[in-house]
Amino acid sequence: MSMINEKEFKELANFKNDTCVSIFIPTQRGGKEVLEQKNLKHLHSLWTEASKKLSAKGIEKSKLDTMSKKFEELLDDKDFWRHQSDGLAVFAAPDYFKTFSLPVNFEAYTYISEEFYVKPLIPAMNGDGKFHVLSLQISDVQLYEASKYSITPIDIDDLTPSELEERVGYDYKEKALQFRTQGAGGEKTQFHGHGGSERDEKDEIKQFFRAVDQGLQNYLNKEKLPLIVYCQDYLFSIYKEANTYNHLVDEVVDGNPNDSDLLGVHEKSLKIAEKFLDKDRDSKLEKYKEQSQTENTSSAPSDIMSAIHKGRIDTLFVENRAEIWGTYDEDQMKTEIDDEQTSENSSLMNLAAKKTIEMGGKVYLIQDYLMPEKESKMNALYRF
């Protein structure tokens, strides 16, 4: 399973070759579709179609054969197809081949040009919406950094005790702690110990959680990201008592983290995180609307393309299911817009998005109804 990082994104964005193929497909994580090899067959169909187009364009047979071999190896990799997320992106050239399985619902799309099509990956690279997930059990502690489109384990072995016994001693007996889940009437979880020891057991858990909290303080306070905890509800109530971190999210991912793989942890925590992830984007949209019809905003693609290359873009809003075909002459700062894709042009939206990120701006890929000025497929908020 391969998530994408900033280095890999920049590598894709800067890659140039006479023949670059970008293929995106939606994928299923399990169920009937996986058993019937729906994901595999979909990619095979799109590559077959793309290879015919490449052959018609006159690509050298040796180069096409090299690319076909890479696709055949991927299609034959049974383990790869058993471990998919929500979307698969494949980037291929005669001397280059990479795949990324991402929690992004891609639309099926094939792009053939002298560059890779990275526009669908833009949301993962805009730098907003990050949060931490703390997977918490008496026998294990894990920390992750996540965004809407990625999740990465963080090594905290030298920061926190890994299990309760490591903190309170090996005389602790987990089986002595029994609990019942929250009742339908909303009553709190009750602890039932043996020999009246429930208070000692809860205090031992709190002692362990306090050590976890203190061990993570310096790391978490570097960025002060929201912290979502994934644990059973009765443990979360104790963790909240031990917690001193100011950005703890008050809603827990209730359950046993052992029941989820990495993608499952991401999916469940995202249901909580989505409530605050779009805060920065919405703030920029509001700022655009406040400054629309001024020199601080633009919805004209030609003006936006020139402003991007001058480093003037603070935020670029790009319609996610739209495209603008044309050419941009950087030396002349001139934009030509065409009605459709040809062998001589490329995606101006792809170029605009990756160049904005390169110049330090933010890019939001959004639905058409959210665009501030809906008659245009690109809206830009300027820095100056």
PDB file of N, CA, C and O in Angstrom, residues 257-302:
ATOM      1  N   PRO A 257      -8.902  -0.566  18.729  1.00  0.00           N
ATOM      2  CA  PRO A 257      -8.053  -0.316  17.558  1.00  0.00           C
ATOM      3  C   PRO A 257      -7.518  -1.579  16.906  1.00  0.00           C
ATOM      4  O   PRO A 257      -7.167  -1.570  15.720  1.00  0.00           O
ATOM      5  N   ASN A 258      -7.449  -2.681  17.666  1.00  0.00           N
ATOM      6  CA  ASN A 258      -6.987  -3.943  17.089  1.00  0.00           C
ATOM      7  C   ASN A 258      -7.908  -4.445  15.985  1.00  0.00           C
ATOM      8  O   ASN A 258      -7.516  -5.284  15.173  1.00  0.00           O
ATOM      9  N   ASP A 259      -9.123  -3.923  15.967  1.00  0.00           N
ATOM     10  CA  ASP A 259     -10.095  -4.362  14.958  1.00  0.00           C
ATOM     11  C   ASP A 259      -9.928  -3.634  13.626  1.00  0.00           C
ATOM     12  O   ASP A 259     -10.659  -3.893  12.675  1.00  0.00           O
ATOM     13  N   SER A 260      -8.985  -2.690  13.543  1.00  0.00           N
ATOM     14  CA  SER A 260      -8.814  -1.880  12.338  1.00  0.00           C
ATOM     15  C   SER A 260      -7.370  -1.928  11.839  1.00  0.00           C
ATOM     16  O   SER A 260      -6.434  -1.895  12.639  1.00  0.00           O
ATOM     17  N   ASP A 261      -7.219  -1.995  10.513  1.00  0.00           N
ATOM     18  CA  ASP A 261      -5.899  -1.825   9.935  1.00  0.00           C
ATOM     19  C   ASP A 261      -5.641  -0.331   9.760  1.00  0.00           C
ATOM     20  O   ASP A 261      -6.434   0.505  10.203  1.00  0.00           O
ATOM     21  N   LEU A 262      -4.531   0.031   9.118  1.00  0.00           N
ATOM     22  CA  LEU A 262      -4.163   1.446   8.992  1.00  0.00           C
ATOM     23  C   LEU A 262      -5.245   2.251   8.287  1.00  0.00           C
ATOM     24  O   LEU A 262      -5.611   3.343   8.723  1.00  0.00           O
ATOM     25  N   LEU A 263      -5.774   1.697   7.197  1.00  0.00           N
ATOM     26  CA  LEU A 263      -6.818   2.409   6.457  1.00  0.00           C
ATOM     27  C   LEU A 263      -8.106   2.499   7.267  1.00  0.00           C
ATOM     28  O   LEU A 263      -8.844   3.484   7.160  1.00  0.00           O
ATOM     29  N   GLY A 264      -8.356   1.488   8.085  1.00  0.00           N
ATOM     30  CA  GLY A 264      -9.535   1.523   8.941  1.00  0.00           C
ATOM     31  C   GLY A 264      -9.427   2.599  10.006  1.00  0.00           C
ATOM     32  O   GLY A 264     -10.415   3.290  10.309  1.00  0.00           O
ATOM     33  N   VAL A 265      -8.237   2.744  10.588  1.00  0.00           N
ATOM     34  CA  VAL A 265      -8.002   3.816  11.557  1.00  0.00           C
ATOM     35  C   VAL A 265      -8.258   5.168  10.900  1.00  0.00           C
ATOM     36  O   VAL A 265      -8.905   6.048  11.474  1.00  0.00           O
ATOM     37  N   HIS A 266      -7.766   5.322   9.673  1.00  0.00           N
ATOM     38  CA  HIS A 266      -7.945   6.584   8.952  1.00  0.00           C
ATOM     39  C   HIS A 266      -9.417   6.847   8.667  1.00  0.00           C
ATOM     40  O   HIS A 266      -9.932   7.939   8.903  1.00  0.00           O
ATOM     41  N   GLU A 267     -10.104   5.837   8.167  1.00  0.00           N
ATOM     42  CA  GLU A 267     -11.507   6.003   7.791  1.00  0.00           C
ATOM     43  C   GLU A 267     -12.371   6.385   8.996  1.00  0.00           C
ATOM     44  O   GLU A 267     -13.215   7.291   8.915  1.00  0.00           O
ATOM     45  N   LYS A 268     -12.157   5.728  10.128  1.00  0.00           N
ATOM     46  CA  LYS A 268     -12.985   5.978  11.303  1.00  0.00           C
ATOM     47  C   LYS A 268     -12.677   7.337  11.940  1.00  0.00           C
ATOM     48  O   LYS A 268     -13.590   8.039  12.367  1.00  0.00           O
ATOM     49  N   SER A 269     -11.401   7.691  11.986  1.00  0.00           N
ATOM     50  CA  SER A 269     -11.046   8.987  12.573  1.00  0.00           C
ATOM     51  C   SER A 269     -11.476  10.136  11.678  1.00  0.00           C
ATOM     52  O   SER A 269     -11.811  11.225  12.157  1.00  0.00           O
ATOM     53  N   LEU A 270     -11.505   9.888  10.363  1.00  0.00           N
ATOM     54  CA  LEU A 270     -11.883  10.940   9.424  1.00  0.00           C
ATOM     55  C   LEU A 270     -13.346  11.353   9.597  1.00  0.00           C
ATOM     56  O   LEU A 270     -13.714  12.508   9.343  1.00  0.00           O
ATOM     57  N   LYS A 271     -14.194  10.431  10.039  1.00  0.00           N
ATOM     58  CA  LYS A 271     -15.603  10.762  10.250  1.00  0.00           C
ATOM     59  C   LYS A 271     -15.744  11.862  11.310  1.00  0.00           C
ATOM     60  O   LYS A 271     -16.676  12.663  11.266  1.00  0.00           O
ATOM     61  N   ILE A 272     -14.819  11.881  12.255  1.00  0.00           N
ATOM     62  CA  ILE A 272     -14.814  12.944  13.266  1.00  0.00           C
ATOM     63  C   ILE A 272     -14.084  14.171  12.747  1.00  0.00           C
ATOM     64  O   ILE A 272     -14.535  15.306  12.894  1.00  0.00           O
ATOM     65  N   ALA A 273     -12.942  13.943  12.088  1.00  0.00           N
ATOM     66  CA  ALA A 273     -12.098  15.059  11.640  1.00  0.00           C
ATOM     67  C   ALA A 273     -12.763  15.911  10.566  1.00  0.00           C
ATOM     68  O   ALA A 273     -12.501  17.112  10.476  1.00  0.00           O
ATOM     69  N   GLU A 274     -13.610  15.318   9.749  1.00  0.00           N
ATOM     70  CA  GLU A 274     -14.243  16.069   8.657  1.00  0.00           C
ATOM     71  C   GLU A 274     -15.052  17.259   9.160  1.00  0.00           C
ATOM     72  O   GLU A 274     -15.307  18.203   8.421  1.00  0.00           O
ATOM     73  N   LYS A 275     -15.422  17.236  10.427  1.00  0.00           N
ATOM     74  CA  LYS A 275     -16.215  18.326  10.997  1.00  0.00           C
ATOM     75  C   LYS A 275     -15.402  19.606  11.138  1.00  0.00           C
ATOM     76  O   LYS A 275     -15.971  20.690  11.244  1.00  0.00           O
ATOM     77  N   PHE A 276     -14.061  19.473  11.157  1.00  0.00           N
ATOM     78  CA  PHE A 276     -13.248  20.685  11.289  1.00  0.00           C
ATOM     79  C   PHE A 276     -12.196  20.833  10.187  1.00  0.00           C
ATOM     80  O   PHE A 276     -11.515  21.837  10.113  1.00  0.00           O
ATOM     81  N   LEU A 277     -12.066  19.855   9.285  1.00  0.00           N
ATOM     82  CA  LEU A 277     -11.001  19.892   8.283  1.00  0.00           C
ATOM     83  C   LEU A 277     -11.140  21.008   7.259  1.00  0.00           C
ATOM     84  O   LEU A 277     -10.156  21.486   6.718  1.00  0.00           O
ATOM     85  N   ASP A 278     -12.359  21.393   6.957  1.00  0.00           N
ATOM     86  CA  ASP A 278     -12.577  22.398   5.908  1.00  0.00           C
ATOM     87  C   ASP A 278     -12.577  23.835   6.435  1.00  0.00           C
ATOM     88  O   ASP A 278     -12.930  24.766   5.709  1.00  0.00           O
ATOM     89  N   LYS A 279     -12.170  24.016   7.667  1.00  0.00           N
ATOM     90  CA  LYS A 279     -12.209  25.338   8.290  1.00  0.00           C
ATOM     91  C   LYS A 279     -11.364  26.360   7.527  1.00  0.00           C
ATOM     92  O   LYS A 279     -11.814  27.469   7.220  1.00  0.00           O
ATOM     93  N   ASP A 280     -10.117  25.990   7.176  1.00  0.00           N
ATOM     94  CA  ASP A 280      -9.232  26.926   6.478  1.00  0.00           C
ATOM     95  C   ASP A 280      -9.739  27.216   5.069  1.00  0.00           C
ATOM     96  O   ASP A 280      -9.692  28.355   4.603  1.00  0.00           O
ATOM     97  N   ARG A 281     -10.203  26.173   4.397  1.00  0.00           N
ATOM     98  CA  ARG A 281     -10.739  26.371   3.045  1.00  0.00           C
ATOM     99  C   ARG A 281     -11.927  27.322   3.064  1.00  0.00           C
ATOM    100  O   ARG A 281     -12.015  28.249   2.243  1.00  0.00           O
ATOM    101  N   ASP A 282     -12.833  27.111   4.011  1.00  0.00           N
ATOM    102  CA  ASP A 282     -14.022  27.960   4.091  1.00  0.00           C
ATOM    103  C   ASP A 282     -13.656  29.406   4.417  1.00  0.00           C
ATOM    104  O   ASP A 282     -14.294  30.348   3.937  1.00  0.00           O
ATOM    105  N   SER A 283     -12.613  29.576   5.219  1.00  0.00           N
ATOM    106  CA  SER A 283     -12.151  30.929   5.546  1.00  0.00           C
ATOM    107  C   SER A 283     -11.629  31.635   4.294  1.00  0.00           C
ATOM    108  O   SER A 283     -11.907  32.825   4.085  1.00  0.00           O
ATOM    109  N   LYS A 284     -10.899  30.914   3.446  1.00  0.00           N
ATOM    110  CA  LYS A 284     -10.380  31.495   2.209  1.00  0.00           C
ATOM    111  C   LYS A 284     -11.511  31.797   1.221  1.00  0.00           C
ATOM    112  O   LYS A 284     -11.483  32.809   0.514  1.00  0.00           O
ATOM    113  N   LEU A 285     -12.510  30.923   1.170  1.00  0.00           N
ATOM    114  CA  LEU A 285     -13.668  31.177   0.305  1.00  0.00           C
ATOM    115  C   LEU A 285     -14.398  32.448   0.732  1.00  0.00           C
ATOM    116  O   LEU A 285     -14.807  33.253  -0.109  1.00  0.00           O
ATOM    117  N   GLU A 286     -14.549  32.619   2.030  1.00  0.00           N
ATOM    118  CA  GLU A 286     -15.233  33.803   2.543  1.00  0.00           C
ATOM    119  C   GLU A 286     -14.427  35.058   2.227  1.00  0.00           C
ATOM    120  O   GLU A 286     -14.991  36.105   1.852  1.00  0.00           O
ATOM    121  N   LYS A 287     -13.103  34.960   2.360  1.00  0.00           N
ATOM    122  CA  LYS A 287     -12.247  36.104   2.051  1.00  0.00           C
ATOM    123  C   LYS A 287     -12.339  36.470   0.580  1.00  0.00           C
ATOM    124  O   LYS A 287     -12.369  37.651   0.211  1.00  0.00           O
ATOM    125  N   TYR A 288     -12.407  35.463  -0.288  1.00  0.00           N
ATOM    126  CA  TYR A 288     -12.555  35.735  -1.724  1.00  0.00           C
ATOM    127  C   TYR A 288     -13.849  36.494  -1.993  1.00  0.00           C
ATOM    128  O   TYR A 288     -13.875  37.477  -2.727  1.00  0.00           O
ATOM    129  N   LYS A 289     -14.937  36.015  -1.389  1.00  0.00           N
ATOM    130  CA  LYS A 289     -16.232  36.653  -1.620  1.00  0.00           C
ATOM    131  C   LYS A 289     -16.225  38.105  -1.126  1.00  0.00           C
ATOM    132  O   LYS A 289     -16.808  38.987  -1.762  1.00  0.00           O
ATOM    133  N   GLU A 290     -15.553  38.332   0.006  1.00  0.00           N
ATOM    134  CA  GLU A 290     -15.482  39.695   0.533  1.00  0.00           C
ATOM    135  C   GLU A 290     -14.698  40.621  -0.395  1.00  0.00           C
ATOM    136  O   GLU A 290     -14.979  41.818  -0.471  1.00  0.00           O
ATOM    137  N   GLN A 291     -13.711  40.054  -1.096  1.00  0.00           N
ATOM    138  CA  GLN A 291     -12.844  40.881  -1.932  1.00  0.00           C
ATOM    139  C   GLN A 291     -13.100  40.707  -3.432  1.00  0.00           C
ATOM    140  O   GLN A 291     -12.315  41.169  -4.254  1.00  0.00           O
ATOM    141  N   SER A 292     -14.193  40.022  -3.765  1.00  0.00           N
ATOM    142  CA  SER A 292     -14.528  39.860  -5.185  1.00  0.00           C
ATOM    143  C   SER A 292     -14.803  41.233  -5.805  1.00  0.00           C
ATOM    144  O   SER A 292     -15.183  42.186  -5.122  1.00  0.00           O
ATOM    145  N   GLN A 293     -14.565  41.316  -7.087  1.00  0.00           N
ATOM    146  CA  GLN A 293     -14.707  42.574  -7.822  1.00  0.00           C
ATOM    147  C   GLN A 293     -13.645  43.597  -7.425  1.00  0.00           C
ATOM    148  O   GLN A 293     -13.818  44.799  -7.636  1.00  0.00           O
ATOM    149  N   THR A 294     -12.565  43.128  -6.801  1.00  0.00           N
ATOM    150  CA  THR A 294     -11.433  44.005  -6.499  1.00  0.00           C
ATOM    151  C   THR A 294     -10.201  43.435  -7.194  1.00  0.00           C
ATOM    152  O   THR A 294     -10.234  42.345  -7.778  1.00  0.00           O
ATOM    153  N   GLU A 295      -9.085  44.149  -7.097  1.00  0.00           N
ATOM    154  CA  GLU A 295      -7.845  43.683  -7.713  1.00  0.00           C
ATOM    155  C   GLU A 295      -7.205  42.531  -6.944  1.00  0.00           C
ATOM    156  O   GLU A 295      -6.199  41.970  -7.386  1.00  0.00           O
ATOM    157  N   ASN A 296      -7.802  42.166  -5.831  1.00  0.00           N
ATOM    158  CA  ASN A 296      -7.251  41.078  -5.016  1.00  0.00           C
ATOM    159  C   ASN A 296      -7.751  39.702  -5.437  1.00  0.00           C
ATOM    160  O   ASN A 296      -7.324  38.689  -4.879  1.00  0.00           O
ATOM    161  N   THR A 297      -8.679  39.650  -6.408  1.00  0.00           N
ATOM    162  CA  THR A 297      -9.208  38.376  -6.872  1.00  0.00           C
ATOM    163  C   THR A 297      -9.301  38.370  -8.393  1.00  0.00           C
ATOM    164  O   THR A 297      -9.306  39.418  -9.030  1.00  0.00           O
ATOM    165  N   SER A 298      -9.398  37.171  -8.951  1.00  0.00           N
ATOM    166  CA  SER A 298      -9.576  37.046 -10.395  1.00  0.00           C
ATOM    167  C   SER A 298     -10.230  35.708 -10.729  1.00  0.00           C
ATOM    168  O   SER A 298      -9.992  34.696 -10.058  1.00  0.00           O
ATOM    169  N   SER A 299     -11.045  35.712 -11.767  1.00  0.00           N
ATOM    170  CA  SER A 299     -11.635  34.478 -12.291  1.00  0.00           C
ATOM    171  C   SER A 299     -11.292  34.300 -13.769  1.00  0.00           C
ATOM    172  O   SER A 299     -11.845  33.431 -14.435  1.00  0.00           O
ATOM    173  N   ALA A 300     -10.366  35.105 -14.277  1.00  0.00           N
ATOM    174  CA  ALA A 300      -9.946  35.030 -15.684  1.00  0.00           C
ATOM    175  C   ALA A 300      -8.732  34.116 -15.800  1.00  0.00           C
ATOM    176  O   ALA A 300      -7.658  34.441 -15.274  1.00  0.00           O
ATOM    177  N   PRO A 301      -8.848  32.965 -16.465  1.00  0.00           N
ATOM    178  CA  PRO A 301      -7.733  32.017 -16.561  1.00  0.00           C
ATOM    179  C   PRO A 301      -6.434  32.635 -17.069  1.00  0.00           C
ATOM    180  O   PRO A 301      -5.358  32.327 -16.543  1.00  0.00           O
ATOM    181  N   SER A 302      -6.511  33.508 -18.074  1.00  0.00           N
ATOM    182  CA  SER A 302      -5.288  34.115 -18.616  1.00  0.00           C
ATOM    183  C   SER A 302      -4.574  34.953 -17.566  1.00  0.00           C
ATOM    184  O   SER A 302      -3.345  34.888 -17.419  1.00  0.00           O
TER     185      SER A 302
END
